[in-house]
């Protein structure tokens, strides 16, 4: 039995992607049916962006904007948990205590954000550390980590492995282009580093990638290596 | 000191309407500052519709679709509560117990839906009955109740007053055109009838209407009359 | 494995009926032991009536009277859940979130009411819809649905099947004689209709009826038919 | 501003006593309106007795029977809290954390039992100690503490004062006649002793007694004296 | 399958005892793995004493000091629950409702105190009664109950059995020497007496004792006998 | 009316410091009595260190060690909240939702940690941002921020102002000497930067410093300056 935490980009949760969402749910159900324990963290996606923009126009502070993002992420979590039928845990956990209660059952747990000032990537890392997950899968909308931003540079090269230090450097550059290209935030990075959590970055929109990774394959996506 | 419950259509909570939302918040803050106690119920609006459509394509059952609508309505409630600054209650109450706890403070309470199988109109009516509100304001996207559907018939006439029985008849016709024209559901109607709750239908997009009604004017919108 | 929701009239929970209550618990335990998942909703019964009368004399509003009925129903739920020993879930869920948490365990869930303005029949229907129950059993103190009120007309005839429309008509007549003869309320009816929930009305005091229905027999009680 | 905790016998909460309940509520409201802070603990009364008898016939263990008593006491608490209108806290607190949250508001708090193995008298004493109450009023169905059981001995004499040690002796004798004559249990006694809580026993059915005691009079009921 | 409740003295939870704590966790895990259901109540130990002393110097009342002891006991409970890995329930239950929810899962439940005015021994007894435990193990820092205080009298004799009445007498004497020698309080004693709960006193620091008792041996520690 | 968030080092909460703790409570009470709204975050201090060491010897993972630190910080929060008497909020909030509920009352809120992977400094910054605090006071066990570690270098110079960039550099050096010298973590820093929260570092053990800062003085401690 393996324990796995999967972060799914919120961009997946939009009309038009139902086919991918269904395949994702089926993949997770079948992996859990083999006796594995799974927690999933969903991002806020377009709903979060739209509410955060509206909140910004209304003059709300950053924490309140974060709360709008968190609730949007929970809405996406609800879609996925509902789709898992009797195998998904409801209601969506809102804090660490509720997550631990949920984890005490034999259900698949889906959650969104937990707290302002913290990304859903940080939530996924914290959850992975807490339950002692053997793998943290970070499924974004690109195939992994690139040496440059793939949206800007056509010659950006997908990395097979990356050290924490390289990732930190890429993150530092990334900060100046918010919203462009999503990876980890510093909280997530610190947790992954301090507990040496096995972590891979893949593409949420290509279900084969998640299937391969769950089946034990290491030649998909970008893997963090610890020295 | 008056106790007032206001239902706000979820259609208001969309980018582009920030100006109206701000005016609404200012109006409520100023009314509360005069010593009145206010609870607000927000609808799910376009976010609810979009998630319910996505959930429908995914094959979720009606209760789960309702839950998506409820969480969407809570997201809208969060926007408004956040905008009320230190005067709005957070977190958004999720059930009757939490509403009562919130109502025990001196804050303005904003909430979304509470339970599948029940509209946010029913929530507003139940809340109004529970706290003994002197007025239930139902603010939709039209100016009140019409003798025919104003979207279909250009000669539809706005009614100044309506009996529960007339409203029931209009509702019965309305049912066959879901999503077209929103008023009350039967649960709301039963609560209003059994407790003879003073109720007025106005337009949420015309802030003057809510200002006039809160100032005691009876010549705005459509009022339910009890025989 | 089947998922079944059973509404039990609160009239059962009174001294003198211990023998029936014990048989009911044994029947449910044995049905659950076969691998079926069961949720039970209890009515408020004589305790509710007595507290609602007292509350009425004290001048409480309808919502507060409903709350007294809800807490009475929860007291009855506690009796049954306690009697199920280690197989019944405690504490009694107080809202939809708590019900879903309870449902995530492998226990039998017993609950009372959830919200003012809503009968325990509506709760049972909402729960049945939410969990995708294959059967909703409504166990009252008569053998099913009659063409006339069996308390008034000695020639009232028990119906084997009833359409939603017929049930609606019977309900409409029933409303003028509150407390006389309990079936569904409109919320329950709407949920059953919209999700075409398989529903049967039987007598809670005749345990053989519930045993037969749980064993798959269709020739007991009154069944709702959908066209 | 004084802080007062009042234990009210559950026997008051029965049809026929509405007049006394109303006067009690009015007395408390007027005392609170003078700026005093009040918590009230209600007993389980006849509802508790009837459910405990039913539970006993069903073979439930003592803890579960206590839970039935606790929920019955909460039902009585709900009656009183509801009657206090906007001044009573809802929902009824179910544990120490919820009580403390409720006490942080400016409402009057009404609660029933908290935990099996502990009487509502013990709850009242614990609450009184926690909030630093200047007075604990124990309102039963007799005028105070007697040298013998007044139900048995017509020449029983009402004591004006009683030491903890005398009370302990009376309690020891009382134990052999359960349900006959209700005072404190040992938990309550220990708390009162260790914190020297000013305590008076009066008759809940004679509202003048509670009025006099709240107005500062010491010549009503039986007072505990500490050496 | 047996249901067992174990009270562990808080004195165990101190640096230097890690070896014993690990053995204890291993013993419990192996007992639970055989299909038994276990709840553990931890005492407050040195952390409680140190915070209670600090609180006393700060002038806090007895209830607040008890709360400090309760939170300290919960900290010890967290150590043990965390050490049980995926088999221990988290978060630590804070009241009876949360305990019952936790007990509805298949985890091992560890908790500290629940309420001021009540020792963790009383919590253990109440929990044992509620779940119908076949055995309550009270593991202190001595080998059982002695005819005199073993810290004072070198010729104190360990009793193999003790009646409730003898225990009561020993407790009465003990009261005058607070903190010296920990057994039961009166609440615990009353619960054990009224439900005739099989109870044994052993030494938490000698893991063999708990192993022997869990394996069914009756010749270890002191057993309460009921006439 | 100002809104202020104060982080207090956990090192203050140890026997021997009662005098300082009392002065701190008195200072906060008097500041709140002037109409200001205050939230306080306490660190874990020696209790946290001792439990984390014990947990480390037991082999617990980093998240579980963080949880031990969080509960220790809550124990310290309880000491301070209890000492504030009727003006401190209880129970100690355990997550963002509970903090917001507490903040809706007129009490002084004291809390410890909220989530693994995050320091109590981060909690203080997040809370300050959420409530729109005009000042965040970080009270450690030294007088502010130094150009070098004052424990190591006797010629370390106290800085009157520091930019976010300078602070970041100091923090980066600090990381290699855990536990030596406590300031902010990166989460806290990011929140302070993004919302330009007015922040000052002072010494918790010198109550005059907090008094001066609360009175509006800028010549105490080290202030963050934003360009």
mmCIF file of C-alpha atoms in Angstrom, chain C residues 20-217:
data_model
loop_
_atom_site.group_PDB
_atom_site.id
_atom_site.type_symbol
_atom_site.label_atom_id
_atom_site.label_comp_id
_atom_site.label_asym_id
_atom_site.label_seq_id
_atom_site.Cartn_x
_atom_site.Cartn_y
_atom_site.Cartn_z
ATOM 1 C CA UNK C 20 -41.212 -2.962 18.382
ATOM 2 C CA UNK C 21 -38.198 -0.654 18.641
ATOM 3 C CA UNK C 22 -35.984 -3.618 19.553
ATOM 4 C CA UNK C 23 -37.276 -5.657 16.622
ATOM 5 C CA UNK C 24 -36.726 -2.692 14.318
ATOM 6 C CA UNK C 25 -33.123 -2.351 15.499
ATOM 7 C CA UNK C 26 -32.509 -6.070 15.077
ATOM 8 C CA UNK C 27 -33.967 -5.985 11.556
ATOM 9 C CA UNK C 28 -31.776 -3.062 10.532
ATOM 10 C CA UNK C 29 -28.664 -4.598 12.101
ATOM 11 C CA UNK C 30 -29.215 -7.830 10.246
ATOM 12 C CA UNK C 31 -29.844 -6.002 6.958
ATOM 13 C CA UNK C 32 -26.675 -3.951 7.424
ATOM 14 C CA UNK C 33 -24.715 -7.063 8.347
ATOM 15 C CA UNK C 34 -25.484 -8.392 4.858
ATOM 16 C CA UNK C 35 -23.372 -5.529 3.497
ATOM 17 C CA UNK C 36 -26.062 -2.920 2.898
ATOM 18 C CA UNK C 37 -25.667 0.731 3.849
ATOM 19 C CA UNK C 38 -28.542 2.275 5.822
ATOM 20 C CA UNK C 39 -29.521 5.779 6.938
ATOM 21 C CA UNK C 40 -32.543 6.273 9.183
ATOM 22 C CA UNK C 41 -34.488 9.462 9.816
ATOM 23 C CA UNK C 42 -36.721 9.535 12.886
ATOM 24 C CA UNK C 43 -39.710 11.823 13.393
ATOM 25 C CA UNK C 44 -40.393 13.880 16.497
ATOM 26 C CA UNK C 45 -43.505 12.018 17.679
ATOM 27 C CA UNK C 46 -45.270 12.721 20.975
ATOM 28 C CA UNK C 47 -42.247 14.492 22.514
ATOM 29 C CA UNK C 48 -42.202 16.949 19.620
ATOM 30 C CA UNK C 49 -45.954 17.495 19.870
ATOM 31 C CA UNK C 50 -45.772 18.128 23.587
ATOM 32 C CA UNK C 51 -42.849 20.578 23.341
ATOM 33 C CA UNK C 52 -44.392 22.347 20.354
ATOM 34 C CA UNK C 53 -47.617 22.789 22.313
ATOM 35 C CA UNK C 54 -45.693 24.144 25.274
ATOM 36 C CA UNK C 55 -43.681 26.424 22.966
ATOM 37 C CA UNK C 56 -46.890 27.596 21.340
ATOM 38 C CA UNK C 57 -48.364 28.542 24.733
ATOM 39 C CA UNK C 58 -45.145 30.441 25.419
ATOM 40 C CA UNK C 59 -45.615 32.406 22.176
ATOM 41 C CA UNK C 60 -42.557 31.120 20.298
ATOM 42 C CA UNK C 61 -42.452 31.687 16.522
ATOM 43 C CA UNK C 62 -42.850 28.882 13.978
ATOM 44 C CA UNK C 63 -39.125 28.461 13.363
ATOM 45 C CA UNK C 64 -38.419 28.060 17.053
ATOM 46 C CA UNK C 65 -41.298 25.577 17.315
ATOM 47 C CA UNK C 66 -39.736 23.688 14.408
ATOM 48 C CA UNK C 67 -36.424 23.675 16.287
ATOM 49 C CA UNK C 68 -38.166 22.072 19.265
ATOM 50 C CA UNK C 69 -39.535 19.427 16.898
ATOM 51 C CA UNK C 70 -36.081 18.881 15.391
ATOM 52 C CA UNK C 71 -34.426 18.386 18.788
ATOM 53 C CA UNK C 72 -37.203 15.978 19.799
ATOM 54 C CA UNK C 73 -36.604 13.996 16.613
ATOM 55 C CA UNK C 74 -32.886 13.915 17.478
ATOM 56 C CA UNK C 75 -33.726 12.518 20.904
ATOM 57 C CA UNK C 76 -35.599 9.687 19.180
ATOM 58 C CA UNK C 77 -32.674 9.234 16.806
ATOM 59 C CA UNK C 78 -30.366 8.904 19.812
ATOM 60 C CA UNK C 79 -32.534 6.115 21.252
ATOM 61 C CA UNK C 80 -32.267 4.129 18.037
ATOM 62 C CA UNK C 81 -28.572 4.859 17.379
ATOM 63 C CA UNK C 82 -27.710 3.868 20.961
ATOM 64 C CA UNK C 83 -29.669 0.651 20.566
ATOM 65 C CA UNK C 84 -27.622 -0.240 17.479
ATOM 66 C CA UNK C 85 -24.634 -0.506 19.806
ATOM 67 C CA UNK C 86 -21.257 -0.242 18.126
ATOM 68 C CA UNK C 87 -22.945 -0.264 14.703
ATOM 69 C CA UNK C 88 -24.815 3.046 15.075
ATOM 70 C CA UNK C 89 -23.057 6.357 14.450
ATOM 71 C CA UNK C 90 -22.843 8.856 17.277
ATOM 72 C CA UNK C 91 -23.247 11.768 17.784
ATOM 73 C CA UNK C 92 -26.490 12.347 15.864
ATOM 74 C CA UNK C 93 -25.613 14.479 12.771
ATOM 75 C CA UNK C 94 -27.037 18.027 12.994
ATOM 76 C CA UNK C 95 -26.547 19.212 9.408
ATOM 77 C CA UNK C 96 -25.658 18.062 5.899
ATOM 78 C CA UNK C 97 -21.897 18.349 6.470
ATOM 79 C CA UNK C 98 -22.105 16.193 9.588
ATOM 80 C CA UNK C 99 -24.308 13.676 7.797
ATOM 81 C CA UNK C 100 -21.772 13.352 4.989
ATOM 82 C CA UNK C 101 -18.948 12.865 7.499
ATOM 83 C CA UNK C 102 -20.966 10.154 9.238
ATOM 84 C CA UNK C 103 -21.814 8.506 5.927
ATOM 85 C CA UNK C 104 -18.073 8.267 5.200
ATOM 86 C CA UNK C 105 -17.766 5.696 7.998
ATOM 87 C CA UNK C 106 -19.178 2.166 7.823
ATOM 88 C CA UNK C 107 -21.790 2.834 10.516
ATOM 89 C CA UNK C 108 -25.577 2.984 10.334
ATOM 90 C CA UNK C 109 -26.540 6.662 10.483
ATOM 91 C CA UNK C 110 -29.616 7.790 12.413
ATOM 92 C CA UNK C 111 -30.680 11.424 12.333
ATOM 93 C CA UNK C 112 -33.645 13.642 13.198
ATOM 94 C CA UNK C 113 -34.524 16.959 11.571
ATOM 95 C CA UNK C 114 -32.037 19.381 10.056
ATOM 96 C CA UNK C 115 -33.658 22.752 9.512
ATOM 97 C CA UNK C 116 -36.816 24.767 10.343
ATOM 98 C CA UNK C 117 -39.450 24.910 7.615
ATOM 99 C CA UNK C 118 -38.759 21.344 6.567
ATOM 100 C CA UNK C 119 -40.228 18.042 7.754
ATOM 101 C CA UNK C 120 -38.221 14.942 8.644
ATOM 102 C CA UNK C 121 -39.776 13.452 5.462
ATOM 103 C CA UNK C 122 -37.947 16.101 3.482
ATOM 104 C CA UNK C 123 -34.735 15.235 5.290
ATOM 105 C CA UNK C 124 -35.176 11.576 4.381
ATOM 106 C CA UNK C 125 -35.778 12.428 0.716
ATOM 107 C CA UNK C 126 -32.784 14.789 0.580
ATOM 108 C CA UNK C 127 -30.533 12.181 2.179
ATOM 109 C CA UNK C 128 -31.800 9.483 -0.182
ATOM 110 C CA UNK C 129 -31.036 11.684 -3.169
ATOM 111 C CA UNK C 130 -27.621 12.672 -1.905
ATOM 112 C CA UNK C 131 -26.346 9.155 -1.303
ATOM 113 C CA UNK C 132 -28.057 7.738 -4.398
ATOM 114 C CA UNK C 133 -30.258 5.378 -2.355
ATOM 115 C CA UNK C 134 -31.938 2.604 -4.304
ATOM 116 C CA UNK C 135 -34.948 2.766 -1.969
ATOM 117 C CA UNK C 136 -36.645 5.255 0.354
ATOM 118 C CA UNK C 137 -38.903 3.572 2.916
ATOM 119 C CA UNK C 138 -41.423 5.827 4.631
ATOM 120 C CA UNK C 139 -42.683 3.984 7.701
ATOM 121 C CA UNK C 140 -45.686 5.737 9.285
ATOM 122 C CA UNK C 141 -48.394 4.443 11.595
ATOM 123 C CA UNK C 142 -50.679 3.175 8.826
ATOM 124 C CA UNK C 143 -50.107 0.537 6.156
ATOM 125 C CA UNK C 144 -49.490 2.947 3.268
ATOM 126 C CA UNK C 145 -51.373 5.557 1.234
ATOM 127 C CA UNK C 146 -55.184 5.450 1.176
ATOM 128 C CA UNK C 147 -57.613 6.977 -1.280
ATOM 129 C CA UNK C 148 -59.230 8.761 1.671
ATOM 130 C CA UNK C 149 -58.107 9.395 5.223
ATOM 131 C CA UNK C 150 -58.453 5.985 6.931
ATOM 132 C CA UNK C 151 -59.038 7.634 10.304
ATOM 133 C CA UNK C 152 -62.149 9.334 8.996
ATOM 134 C CA UNK C 153 -63.547 6.991 6.376
ATOM 135 C CA UNK C 154 -63.978 3.340 7.300
ATOM 136 C CA UNK C 155 -64.176 2.449 3.602
ATOM 137 C CA UNK C 156 -60.813 4.035 2.797
ATOM 138 C CA UNK C 157 -58.916 1.774 0.423
ATOM 139 C CA UNK C 158 -55.166 1.100 0.659
ATOM 140 C CA UNK C 159 -53.472 1.889 -2.659
ATOM 141 C CA UNK C 160 -50.781 -0.485 -3.960
ATOM 142 C CA UNK C 161 -49.301 2.183 -6.228
ATOM 143 C CA UNK C 162 -49.685 5.897 -6.477
ATOM 144 C CA UNK C 163 -48.363 8.448 -8.975
ATOM 145 C CA UNK C 164 -46.643 11.620 -7.853
ATOM 146 C CA UNK C 165 -49.644 13.564 -9.167
ATOM 147 C CA UNK C 166 -52.132 11.509 -7.134
ATOM 148 C CA UNK C 167 -49.937 11.861 -4.068
ATOM 149 C CA UNK C 168 -49.819 15.594 -4.599
ATOM 150 C CA UNK C 169 -53.603 15.744 -4.723
ATOM 151 C CA UNK C 170 -53.916 13.665 -1.528
ATOM 152 C CA UNK C 171 -51.367 15.923 0.143
ATOM 153 C CA UNK C 172 -53.278 19.031 -0.884
ATOM 154 C CA UNK C 173 -56.432 17.708 0.818
ATOM 155 C CA UNK C 174 -54.447 16.559 3.808
ATOM 156 C CA UNK C 175 -53.120 20.013 4.552
ATOM 157 C CA UNK C 176 -56.387 21.165 6.003
ATOM 158 C CA UNK C 177 -56.259 18.517 8.717
ATOM 159 C CA UNK C 178 -52.843 19.031 10.332
ATOM 160 C CA UNK C 179 -51.455 16.266 12.503
ATOM 161 C CA UNK C 180 -54.085 13.778 11.445
ATOM 162 C CA UNK C 181 -52.313 11.635 8.913
ATOM 163 C CA UNK C 182 -48.686 11.998 8.032
ATOM 164 C CA UNK C 183 -47.144 11.418 4.602
ATOM 165 C CA UNK C 184 -44.768 13.657 2.715
ATOM 166 C CA UNK C 185 -44.430 17.406 2.536
ATOM 167 C CA UNK C 186 -43.869 19.315 -0.699
ATOM 168 C CA UNK C 187 -40.104 19.511 -0.355
ATOM 169 C CA UNK C 188 -39.907 15.738 -0.068
ATOM 170 C CA UNK C 189 -42.273 15.334 -3.016
ATOM 171 C CA UNK C 190 -40.216 17.657 -5.224
ATOM 172 C CA UNK C 191 -37.003 15.788 -4.445
ATOM 173 C CA UNK C 192 -38.595 12.375 -5.064
ATOM 174 C CA UNK C 193 -40.051 13.629 -8.341
ATOM 175 C CA UNK C 194 -36.948 15.310 -9.689
ATOM 176 C CA UNK C 195 -34.709 12.322 -8.946
ATOM 177 C CA UNK C 196 -37.327 9.579 -9.443
ATOM 178 C CA UNK C 197 -36.433 8.002 -6.089
ATOM 179 C CA UNK C 198 -37.968 4.543 -5.577
ATOM 180 C CA UNK C 199 -40.277 5.112 -2.581
ATOM 181 C CA UNK C 200 -42.593 2.890 -0.530
ATOM 182 C CA UNK C 201 -44.964 3.721 2.345
ATOM 183 C CA UNK C 202 -45.341 1.063 5.030
ATOM 184 C CA UNK C 203 -46.327 0.692 8.692
ATOM 185 C CA UNK C 204 -43.491 1.148 11.188
ATOM 186 C CA UNK C 205 -45.416 -0.769 13.849
ATOM 187 C CA UNK C 206 -45.577 -3.944 11.736
ATOM 188 C CA UNK C 207 -41.966 -5.080 11.546
ATOM 189 C CA UNK C 208 -42.816 -7.801 9.027
ATOM 190 C CA UNK C 209 -43.563 -5.079 6.494
ATOM 191 C CA UNK C 210 -40.096 -3.584 6.730
ATOM 192 C CA UNK C 211 -38.528 -7.050 6.644
ATOM 193 C CA UNK C 212 -40.438 -7.945 3.484
ATOM 194 C CA UNK C 213 -39.585 -4.684 1.761
ATOM 195 C CA UNK C 214 -35.883 -5.025 2.647
ATOM 196 C CA UNK C 215 -35.927 -8.581 1.299
ATOM 197 C CA UNK C 216 -37.010 -7.220 -2.080
ATOM 198 C CA UNK C 217 -40.755 -7.831 -1.957
#
